[in-house]
Amino acid sequence: MTTLSVSQLSTLRWDLESEVIAYAKHGFSGIGLYRPKLEDYGVDRAIELLAEHSMAVTSLSWVGGFTGSDGRTYEDAVQDAIKAVIQAAELNADTLIVLAGGKNNHIQTHLRRTLCQALCRLAAVACEHGIQLALEPYHPGCGDEWSFVNDLQSTLDIIERVGNPALGLVLDTYHVGMDEGAMHWLPDVAPHIHLVQLGDGRHCPHGEMNRCLLGDGCVPLGRLMEMLHEQGYRGAWEVELIGEDVETIGYEQLLDHTKRYLDRTFAGLC
């Protein structure tokens, strides 16, 4: 059965208990956990809550920043990521999302080398704990400070350099779906996709992320989902909705619209 999930970033003002109850009520069986909200609620309490409602953890977000762009040292970022791998295992999470970090005035060769060194260390620990790492390419229009990895081609190159099956990618349709070139890379990256995040936008990302309701933007979601299905993707589909275009919409309405959209879309894939 397909796991339909919602990222906690989509309902940022709710606490974890409210989210789990509402997601289940609207027919979602998974949740993408956001580490700051998880820490606020408490990991042990969260494990009990998720088990009580049979809610799968499709992702834990995020670790990374290995380039020092967020003010941490390389070693601090690596140790934080290792801690998150162990936490993901305790939560029985499917994936741990990784952001590379911004350029931070480094040259490209140094950035790639630093990231690959960190990912090699992290993937070794992930293998021991049965956790999938998912490197996320970020659109440069809204994510330069978060990641210097901006497209599927460069993401695939890093995955191949690391060469550990624990490392794959998360394909977020908001970040890559408006690029026609991404369609051509789907057959190559499909075997490495650990998670698909669904997002839509009315225009190309610029500045802060501004996602809209699924189907209301210019991302060819139906086509992308059909291609991913044809390429054999059978993992979770996690929705992430955040930005000015959705912040005035009530969360109950947002969840209702999202579930109805996904039901219609998946009916067409069967």
CSV table of C-alpha atoms in Angstrom, one decimal:
chain,number,residue,atom,x,y,z
A,1,MET,CA,0.0,0.0,0.0
A,2,THR,CA,1.3,3.5,-0.9
A,3,THR,CA,2.3,5.5,2.1
A,4,LEU,CA,1.0,9.1,1.9
A,5,SER,CA,2.7,11.4,4.3
A,6,VAL,CA,2.8,15.1,5.4
A,7,SER,CA,5.8,17.0,6.5
A,8,GLN,CA,5.5,18.8,9.8
A,9,LEU,CA,6.6,21.9,8.0
A,10,SER,CA,3.2,22.0,6.4
A,11,THR,CA,1.5,22.5,9.7
A,12,LEU,CA,4.1,24.4,11.5
A,13,ARG,CA,1.9,26.0,14.2
A,14,TRP,CA,0.5,22.6,15.4
A,15,ASP,CA,2.2,20.4,17.9
A,16,LEU,CA,3.1,16.8,17.1
A,17,GLU,CA,0.0,15.3,18.8
A,18,SER,CA,-2.4,17.6,16.9
A,19,GLU,CA,-0.6,16.7,13.7
A,20,VAL,CA,-0.7,13.0,14.1
A,21,ILE,CA,-4.4,13.0,15.0
A,22,ALA,CA,-5.3,15.3,12.1
A,23,TYR,CA,-3.1,13.5,9.5
A,24,ALA,CA,-4.7,10.1,10.4
A,25,LYS,CA,-8.2,11.6,10.3
A,26,HIS,CA,-7.6,12.9,6.8
A,27,GLY,CA,-6.3,9.5,5.6
A,28,PHE,CA,-2.5,10.0,5.8
A,29,SER,CA,-0.5,7.1,7.2
A,30,GLY,CA,2.9,8.8,7.4
A,31,ILE,CA,4.6,11.9,8.8
A,32,GLY,CA,7.8,13.7,8.0
A,33,LEU,CA,9.3,14.8,11.3
A,34,TYR,CA,11.1,18.1,11.7
A,35,ARG,CA,13.9,17.8,14.3
A,36,PRO,CA,13.2,21.1,16.3
A,37,LYS,CA,9.5,20.2,16.7
A,38,LEU,CA,10.4,16.6,17.6
A,39,GLU,CA,12.8,17.9,20.3
A,40,ASP,CA,10.1,20.2,21.7
A,41,TYR,CA,7.7,17.3,22.0
A,42,GLY,CA,10.3,14.7,23.2
A,43,VAL,CA,11.5,11.7,21.4
A,44,ASP,CA,10.3,9.0,23.8
A,45,ARG,CA,6.8,10.6,23.9
A,46,ALA,CA,6.8,10.8,20.1
A,47,ILE,CA,7.7,7.1,19.7
A,48,GLU,CA,4.7,6.2,21.9
A,49,LEU,CA,2.3,8.6,20.1
A,50,LEU,CA,3.3,7.4,16.6
A,51,ALA,CA,2.9,3.7,17.7
A,52,GLU,CA,-0.5,4.4,19.2
A,53,HIS,CA,-1.8,5.8,15.9
A,54,SER,CA,0.2,3.4,13.6
A,55,MET,CA,1.9,6.4,12.0
A,56,ALA,CA,5.0,5.7,9.9
A,57,VAL,CA,7.9,8.2,9.9
A,58,THR,CA,8.7,8.7,6.3
A,59,SER,CA,11.6,11.2,7.0
A,60,LEU,CA,13.5,13.0,9.6
A,61,SER,CA,14.7,16.5,8.7
A,62,TRP,CA,17.4,17.5,8.5
A,63,VAL,CA,21.2,17.2,9.0
A,64,GLY,CA,24.1,18.6,7.1
A,65,GLY,CA,25.6,22.0,6.8
A,66,PHE,CA,29.0,20.4,6.4
A,67,THR,CA,30.5,23.4,4.7
A,68,GLY,CA,30.2,25.7,7.7
A,69,SER,CA,27.6,27.9,6.1
A,70,ASP,CA,25.4,27.8,9.3
A,71,GLY,CA,28.2,28.7,11.6
A,72,ARG,CA,29.1,25.2,12.9
A,73,THR,CA,32.4,23.5,12.4
A,74,TYR,CA,32.6,20.5,10.0
A,75,GLU,CA,33.1,18.1,12.9
A,76,ASP,CA,30.2,19.5,14.9
A,77,ALA,CA,27.9,19.0,11.8
A,78,VAL,CA,29.1,15.4,11.4
A,79,GLN,CA,28.6,14.5,15.0
A,80,ASP,CA,25.1,16.1,15.0
A,81,ALA,CA,24.3,14.0,11.9
A,82,ILE,CA,25.5,10.8,13.5
A,83,LYS,CA,23.3,11.6,16.5
A,84,ALA,CA,20.3,12.1,14.1
A,85,VAL,CA,21.0,8.7,12.4
A,86,ILE,CA,20.7,7.0,15.8
A,87,GLN,CA,17.6,9.0,16.6
A,88,ALA,CA,16.1,8.0,13.2
A,89,ALA,CA,16.7,4.4,14.0
A,90,GLU,CA,14.9,4.8,17.3
A,91,LEU,CA,11.9,6.3,15.5
A,92,ASN,CA,12.0,3.6,12.8
A,93,ALA,CA,12.2,6.4,10.2
A,94,ASP,CA,12.5,5.5,6.6
A,95,THR,CA,15.0,8.3,5.6
A,96,LEU,CA,17.2,11.0,7.1
A,97,ILE,CA,17.3,14.1,4.9
A,98,VAL,CA,20.7,15.6,4.3
A,99,LEU,CA,21.4,19.2,3.1
A,100,ALA,CA,24.9,19.8,1.9
A,101,GLY,CA,25.4,23.4,3.2
A,102,GLY,CA,26.0,26.6,1.3
A,103,LYS,CA,29.1,27.6,-0.7
A,104,ASN,CA,30.5,29.6,2.2
A,105,ASN,CA,33.1,31.1,-0.2
A,106,HIS,CA,34.7,27.7,-0.9
A,107,ILE,CA,35.7,26.6,-4.4
A,108,GLN,CA,33.6,23.8,-5.9
A,109,THR,CA,36.2,21.1,-5.7
A,110,HIS,CA,36.6,21.7,-1.9
A,111,LEU,CA,32.9,21.7,-1.4
A,112,ARG,CA,32.4,18.4,-3.1
A,113,ARG,CA,35.4,16.8,-1.3
A,114,THR,CA,34.1,18.1,2.1
A,115,LEU,CA,30.6,16.8,1.4
A,116,CYS,CA,31.7,13.4,0.2
A,117,GLN,CA,34.0,12.9,3.2
A,118,ALA,CA,31.1,13.7,5.6
A,119,LEU,CA,28.7,11.5,3.7
A,120,CYS,CA,31.1,8.5,3.7
A,121,ARG,CA,31.4,8.7,7.5
A,122,LEU,CA,27.6,9.2,7.9
A,123,ALA,CA,26.7,6.4,5.4
A,124,ALA,CA,28.8,3.9,7.4
A,125,VAL,CA,26.9,4.7,10.5
A,126,ALA,CA,23.6,4.6,8.6
A,127,CYS,CA,24.3,1.2,7.3
A,128,GLU,CA,24.9,-0.1,10.8
A,129,HIS,CA,21.5,1.2,11.9
A,130,GLY,CA,19.5,0.4,8.8
A,131,ILE,CA,18.8,4.0,7.9
A,132,GLN,CA,18.6,5.5,4.4
A,133,LEU,CA,20.3,8.9,3.8
A,134,ALA,CA,18.6,11.1,1.3
A,135,LEU,CA,20.6,14.0,-0.1
A,136,GLU,CA,18.3,16.8,-1.2
A,137,PRO,CA,19.0,19.1,-4.2
A,138,TYR,CA,17.8,22.6,-3.5
A,139,HIS,CA,16.8,25.1,-6.2
A,140,PRO,CA,19.4,27.9,-6.2
A,141,GLY,CA,16.7,30.5,-6.3
A,142,CYS,CA,15.6,29.8,-2.7
A,143,GLY,CA,18.3,27.6,-1.2
A,144,ASP,CA,21.9,28.9,-1.9
A,145,GLU,CA,22.5,29.2,1.9
A,146,TRP,CA,21.2,25.7,2.5
A,147,SER,CA,22.9,23.7,-0.3
A,148,PHE,CA,25.4,24.1,-3.1
A,149,VAL,CA,23.9,20.9,-4.6
A,150,ASN,CA,21.2,22.3,-6.9
A,151,ASP,CA,20.2,19.7,-9.5
A,152,LEU,CA,19.8,16.0,-10.1
A,153,GLN,CA,23.0,15.6,-12.2
A,154,SER,CA,25.3,16.9,-9.4
A,155,THR,CA,23.3,14.9,-6.8
A,156,LEU,CA,23.8,11.7,-8.7
A,157,ASP,CA,27.5,12.5,-9.1
A,158,ILE,CA,28.0,12.8,-5.4
A,159,ILE,CA,26.0,9.6,-4.7
A,160,GLU,CA,28.2,7.7,-7.2
A,161,ARG,CA,31.4,9.2,-5.6
A,162,VAL,CA,30.4,8.0,-2.1
A,163,GLY,CA,29.4,4.6,-3.4
A,164,ASN,CA,27.4,3.5,-0.4
A,165,PRO,CA,23.8,2.1,-1.0
A,166,ALA,CA,22.7,3.8,2.2
A,167,LEU,CA,23.0,7.1,0.4
A,168,GLY,CA,20.4,8.2,-2.1
A,169,LEU,CA,18.3,11.3,-2.7
A,170,VAL,CA,15.0,12.9,-1.9
A,171,LEU,CA,13.3,14.3,-5.0
A,172,ASP,CA,11.3,17.4,-4.0
A,173,THR,CA,9.2,18.4,-7.0
A,174,TYR,CA,9.2,22.0,-5.9
A,175,HIS,CA,12.9,22.2,-6.2
A,176,VAL,CA,13.5,20.2,-9.4
A,177,GLY,CA,10.0,19.9,-11.0
A,178,MET,CA,10.1,23.3,-12.9
A,179,ASP,CA,13.3,22.3,-14.7
A,180,GLU,CA,12.6,20.5,-18.0
A,181,GLY,CA,16.1,19.0,-17.8
A,182,ALA,CA,15.1,17.1,-14.7
A,183,MET,CA,12.8,14.9,-16.7
A,184,HIS,CA,15.7,13.6,-18.7
A,185,TRP,CA,17.6,12.6,-15.6
A,186,LEU,CA,14.7,10.7,-13.9
A,187,PRO,CA,15.6,7.3,-15.4
A,188,ASP,CA,19.2,7.7,-14.0
A,189,VAL,CA,18.3,8.9,-10.6
A,190,ALA,CA,15.2,6.7,-10.1
A,191,PRO,CA,17.1,3.7,-8.6
A,192,HIS,CA,18.6,6.1,-6.0
A,193,ILE,CA,15.4,7.9,-4.9
A,194,HIS,CA,14.7,7.1,-1.2
A,195,LEU,CA,11.8,9.6,-0.9
A,196,VAL,CA,9.6,11.8,-3.1
A,197,GLN,CA,8.4,15.1,-1.6
A,198,LEU,CA,5.5,16.7,-3.4
A,199,GLY,CA,5.4,20.5,-3.6
A,200,ASP,CA,4.0,22.9,-6.2
A,201,GLY,CA,4.6,26.6,-6.9
A,202,ARG,CA,3.1,29.3,-9.0
A,203,HIS,CA,6.5,30.6,-10.2
A,204,CYS,CA,10.1,29.5,-10.2
A,205,PRO,CA,11.6,29.7,-6.6
A,206,HIS,CA,13.1,33.1,-5.8
A,207,GLY,CA,13.9,34.2,-2.3
A,208,GLU,CA,11.9,32.4,0.4
A,209,MET,CA,10.2,29.2,-0.5
A,210,ASN,CA,6.6,29.8,-1.6
A,211,ARG,CA,4.6,26.7,-2.3
A,212,CYS,CA,1.0,26.6,-3.2
A,213,LEU,CA,-1.7,23.9,-3.0
A,214,LEU,CA,-0.9,20.8,-5.1
A,215,GLY,CA,-2.2,21.2,-8.6
A,216,ASP,CA,-2.5,25.0,-8.4
A,217,GLY,CA,1.0,25.8,-9.6
A,218,CYS,CA,3.2,25.3,-12.6
A,219,VAL,CA,4.9,22.0,-11.5
A,220,PRO,CA,3.8,19.2,-13.8
A,221,LEU,CA,3.0,17.0,-10.8
A,222,GLY,CA,0.9,14.5,-12.7
A,223,ARG,CA,3.5,13.9,-15.3
A,224,LEU,CA,6.3,13.6,-12.7
A,225,MET,CA,4.4,11.2,-10.6
A,226,GLU,CA,3.5,9.1,-13.6
A,227,MET,CA,7.1,9.0,-14.7
A,228,LEU,CA,8.3,8.1,-11.2
A,229,HIS,CA,5.7,5.3,-11.0
A,230,GLU,CA,6.8,4.0,-14.5
A,231,GLN,CA,10.5,4.0,-13.3
A,232,GLY,CA,9.5,1.7,-10.4
A,233,TYR,CA,9.3,4.1,-7.5
A,234,ARG,CA,7.2,2.5,-4.8
A,235,GLY,CA,8.3,4.5,-1.8
A,236,ALA,CA,6.5,7.1,0.3
A,237,TRP,CA,5.0,10.3,-1.1
A,238,GLU,CA,5.5,13.1,1.4
A,239,VAL,CA,3.8,16.4,1.0
A,240,GLU,CA,5.5,19.6,2.0
A,241,LEU,CA,3.5,22.9,1.8
A,242,ILE,CA,5.0,26.1,3.1
A,243,GLY,CA,5.0,29.7,2.1
A,244,GLU,CA,2.8,32.8,1.7
A,245,ASP,CA,0.4,31.2,-0.8
A,246,VAL,CA,-0.7,28.6,1.8
A,247,GLU,CA,-0.2,30.3,5.1
A,248,THR,CA,-3.7,31.9,5.2
A,249,ILE,CA,-5.3,28.5,4.5
A,250,GLY,CA,-6.5,26.6,7.5
A,251,TYR,CA,-4.6,23.4,8.1
A,252,GLU,CA,-7.7,21.2,8.0
A,253,GLN,CA,-8.6,22.7,4.6
A,254,LEU,CA,-5.0,22.2,3.4
A,255,LEU,CA,-5.0,18.5,4.4
A,256,ASP,CA,-8.5,17.9,2.9
A,257,HIS,CA,-7.5,19.5,-0.4
A,258,THR,CA,-4.1,17.6,-0.5
A,259,LYS,CA,-5.7,14.2,0.2
A,260,ARG,CA,-8.4,14.7,-2.5
A,261,TYR,CA,-5.7,15.8,-5.0
A,262,LEU,CA,-3.6,12.7,-4.3
A,263,ASP,CA,-6.5,10.3,-4.4
A,264,ARG,CA,-7.5,11.6,-7.9
A,265,THR,CA,-3.9,11.5,-9.1
A,266,PHE,CA,-3.2,8.0,-7.9
A,267,ALA,CA,-6.5,6.8,-9.3
A,268,GLY,CA,-5.1,7.8,-12.7
A,269,LEU,CA,-1.9,5.8,-12.1
A,270,CYS,CA,-3.6,2.5,-11.3
